[in-house]
Coordinates of C-alpha atoms in Angstrom, one line a residue:
X118 CA 0.0 0.0 0.0
X119 CA 2.8 2.4 0.9
X120 CA 4.5 1.6 -2.5
X121 CA 1.4 2.5 -4.4
X122 CA 1.0 5.7 -2.4
X123 CA 4.6 6.7 -3.2
X124 CA 4.1 5.9 -6.9
X125 CA 1.1 8.1 -7.2
X126 CA 0.8 11.6 -8.5
X127 CA 3.9 13.7 -9.1
X128 CA 6.2 12.0 -6.6
X129 CA 8.0 9.7 -9.1
X130 CA 8.6 12.6 -11.5
X131 CA 9.9 14.8 -8.7
X132 CA 12.2 12.0 -7.5
X133 CA 13.6 11.6 -11.0
X134 CA 14.2 15.3 -11.3
X135 CA 16.0 15.4 -8.0
X136 CA 18.1 12.4 -8.9
X137 CA 19.1 14.0 -12.3
X138 CA 19.9 17.4 -10.9
X139 CA 21.9 15.9 -8.0
X140 CA 24.0 13.9 -10.4
X141 CA 24.4 16.8 -12.7
X142 CA 25.5 19.0 -9.8
X143 CA 28.3 16.5 -9.1
X144 CA 29.4 16.8 -12.8
X145 CA 29.4 20.6 -12.7
X146 CA 31.3 20.7 -9.4
X147 CA 33.9 18.4 -11.0
X148 CA 34.2 21.0 -13.8
X149 CA 34.7 23.7 -11.2
X150 CA 37.3 21.7 -9.4
X151 CA 39.3 21.3 -12.6
X152 CA 39.1 24.9 -13.8
X153 CA 42.9 25.3 -13.7
X154 CA 43.9 21.8 -14.7
X155 CA 45.8 21.7 -17.9
X156 CA 44.2 19.7 -20.8
X157 CA 40.9 19.4 -18.9
X158 CA 37.8 19.4 -21.0
X159 CA 34.7 20.3 -19.2
X160 CA 31.7 18.0 -19.7
X161 CA 28.0 18.4 -19.2
X162 CA 24.8 16.6 -20.1
X163 CA 21.7 18.0 -21.8
X164 CA 18.8 18.8 -19.4
X165 CA 16.5 19.1 -22.4
X166 CA 17.3 15.5 -23.4
X167 CA 16.6 14.3 -19.9
X168 CA 13.3 16.3 -19.8
X169 CA 12.3 14.7 -23.1
X170 CA 12.9 11.2 -21.7
X171 CA 11.1 12.1 -18.5
X172 CA 8.2 13.5 -20.5
X173 CA 7.9 10.3 -22.5
X174 CA 7.9 8.2 -19.3
X175 CA 5.1 10.4 -17.8
X176 CA 3.1 10.0 -21.1
X177 CA 3.7 6.2 -21.1
X178 CA 2.5 6.0 -17.4
X179 CA -0.5 8.0 -18.2
X180 CA -1.4 5.8 -21.2
X181 CA -0.7 2.6 -19.2
X182 CA -2.7 3.5 -16.0
X183 CA -5.2 5.9 -17.4
X184 CA -4.0 8.5 -14.9
X185 CA -1.0 9.4 -12.8
X186 CA -0.6 6.3 -10.8
X187 CA 2.0 3.5 -11.1
X188 CA 5.7 3.3 -11.4
X189 CA 7.6 5.7 -13.8
X190 CA 9.4 3.6 -16.4
X191 CA 12.2 5.7 -17.8
X192 CA 14.4 4.5 -20.7
X193 CA 18.1 5.0 -20.7
X194 CA 19.4 7.6 -23.2
X195 CA 22.8 8.4 -24.6
X196 CA 23.8 10.4 -21.6
X197 CA 21.6 9.1 -18.8
X198 CA 21.6 5.4 -17.8
X199 CA 18.7 4.3 -15.6
X200 CA 19.4 1.5 -13.1
X201 CA 16.9 -1.1 -12.0
X202 CA 16.2 0.8 -8.8
X203 CA 15.6 4.0 -10.6
X204 CA 19.1 5.3 -9.9
X205 CA 20.6 7.6 -12.6
X206 CA 24.1 7.6 -13.9
X207 CA 25.2 10.4 -16.1
X208 CA 27.6 9.6 -18.9
X209 CA 28.5 12.8 -20.8
X210 CA 29.8 12.3 -24.3
X211 CA 33.5 12.9 -24.2
X212 CA 35.4 14.7 -26.9
X213 CA 32.3 15.9 -28.6
X214 CA 30.5 17.7 -25.9
X215 CA 32.3 20.5 -24.0
X216 CA 30.4 23.3 -22.3
X217 CA 31.4 25.6 -25.1
X218 CA 34.2 27.5 -23.4
X219 CA 37.2 29.1 -24.8
X220 CA 40.2 26.9 -25.4
X221 CA 43.1 28.5 -23.5
X222 CA 46.8 28.2 -23.9
X223 CA 46.9 25.4 -21.3
X224 CA 44.4 23.5 -23.5
X225 CA 41.7 23.8 -20.9
X226 CA 38.2 24.4 -22.2
X227 CA 36.6 26.7 -19.6
X228 CA 34.0 29.4 -19.5
X229 CA 33.4 30.4 -15.8
X230 CA 30.3 32.4 -16.5
X231 CA 28.6 29.7 -18.4
X232 CA 29.6 27.1 -15.8
X233 CA 28.2 29.3 -13.0
X234 CA 25.0 29.8 -15.0
X235 CA 24.6 26.1 -15.4
X236 CA 25.1 25.5 -11.7
X237 CA 22.6 28.1 -10.8
X238 CA 20.0 26.8 -13.2
X239 CA 20.6 23.3 -12.0
X240 CA 20.3 24.3 -8.4
X241 CA 17.1 26.2 -9.1
X242 CA 15.5 23.1 -10.7
X243 CA 16.6 21.0 -7.8
X244 CA 15.2 23.5 -5.3
X245 CA 11.8 23.6 -7.0
X246 CA 11.6 19.8 -7.2
X247 CA 12.6 19.4 -3.6
X248 CA 10.1 22.0 -2.4
X249 CA 7.3 20.3 -4.3
X250 CA 8.4 16.9 -3.0
X251 CA 8.4 18.3 0.6
X252 CA 4.9 19.6 0.0
X253 CA 3.7 16.2 -1.3
X254 CA 5.3 14.3 1.7
X255 CA 3.8 16.8 4.1
X256 CA 0.3 16.1 2.7
X257 CA 0.9 12.3 3.1
X258 CA 2.3 12.8 6.6
X259 CA -0.8 14.8 7.6
X260 CA -3.1 12.2 6.2
X261 CA -1.3 9.4 8.0
X262 CA -1.1 11.2 11.3
X263 CA -4.8 11.8 11.4
X264 CA -5.6 8.2 10.6
X265 CA -8.0 6.5 13.1
X266 CA -6.6 3.1 14.2

């Protein structure tokens, strides 16, 4: 019963968004940590590609269940591998996908402004998803606490 409750509504979608943005934040932090490393090529993944995969999973769930109930079955994509437990692993494409920075004399591909913009946008998405998740869990907590045994 608890599993069905946790797979209803927007909770699985919010969970997937939080997992993606959490993994992407690690990737972006890795880029920041290597800003001055010679020959370092910054990498990133496409949030739009993930959003497309997530949208397809939501549409498939809606078609399967006739509503917004049931597990969210996401397919792996070129950059996002979905584990059996729903865990996400990001695999940025190396060599073809930098963050579009300027290649400097130390052969480091960096653009600090773009990197900070990506981190801020990613954090904003995480913050919105976590606030909505907190709201959903609060509603469930209230409903459970007022249950007559």
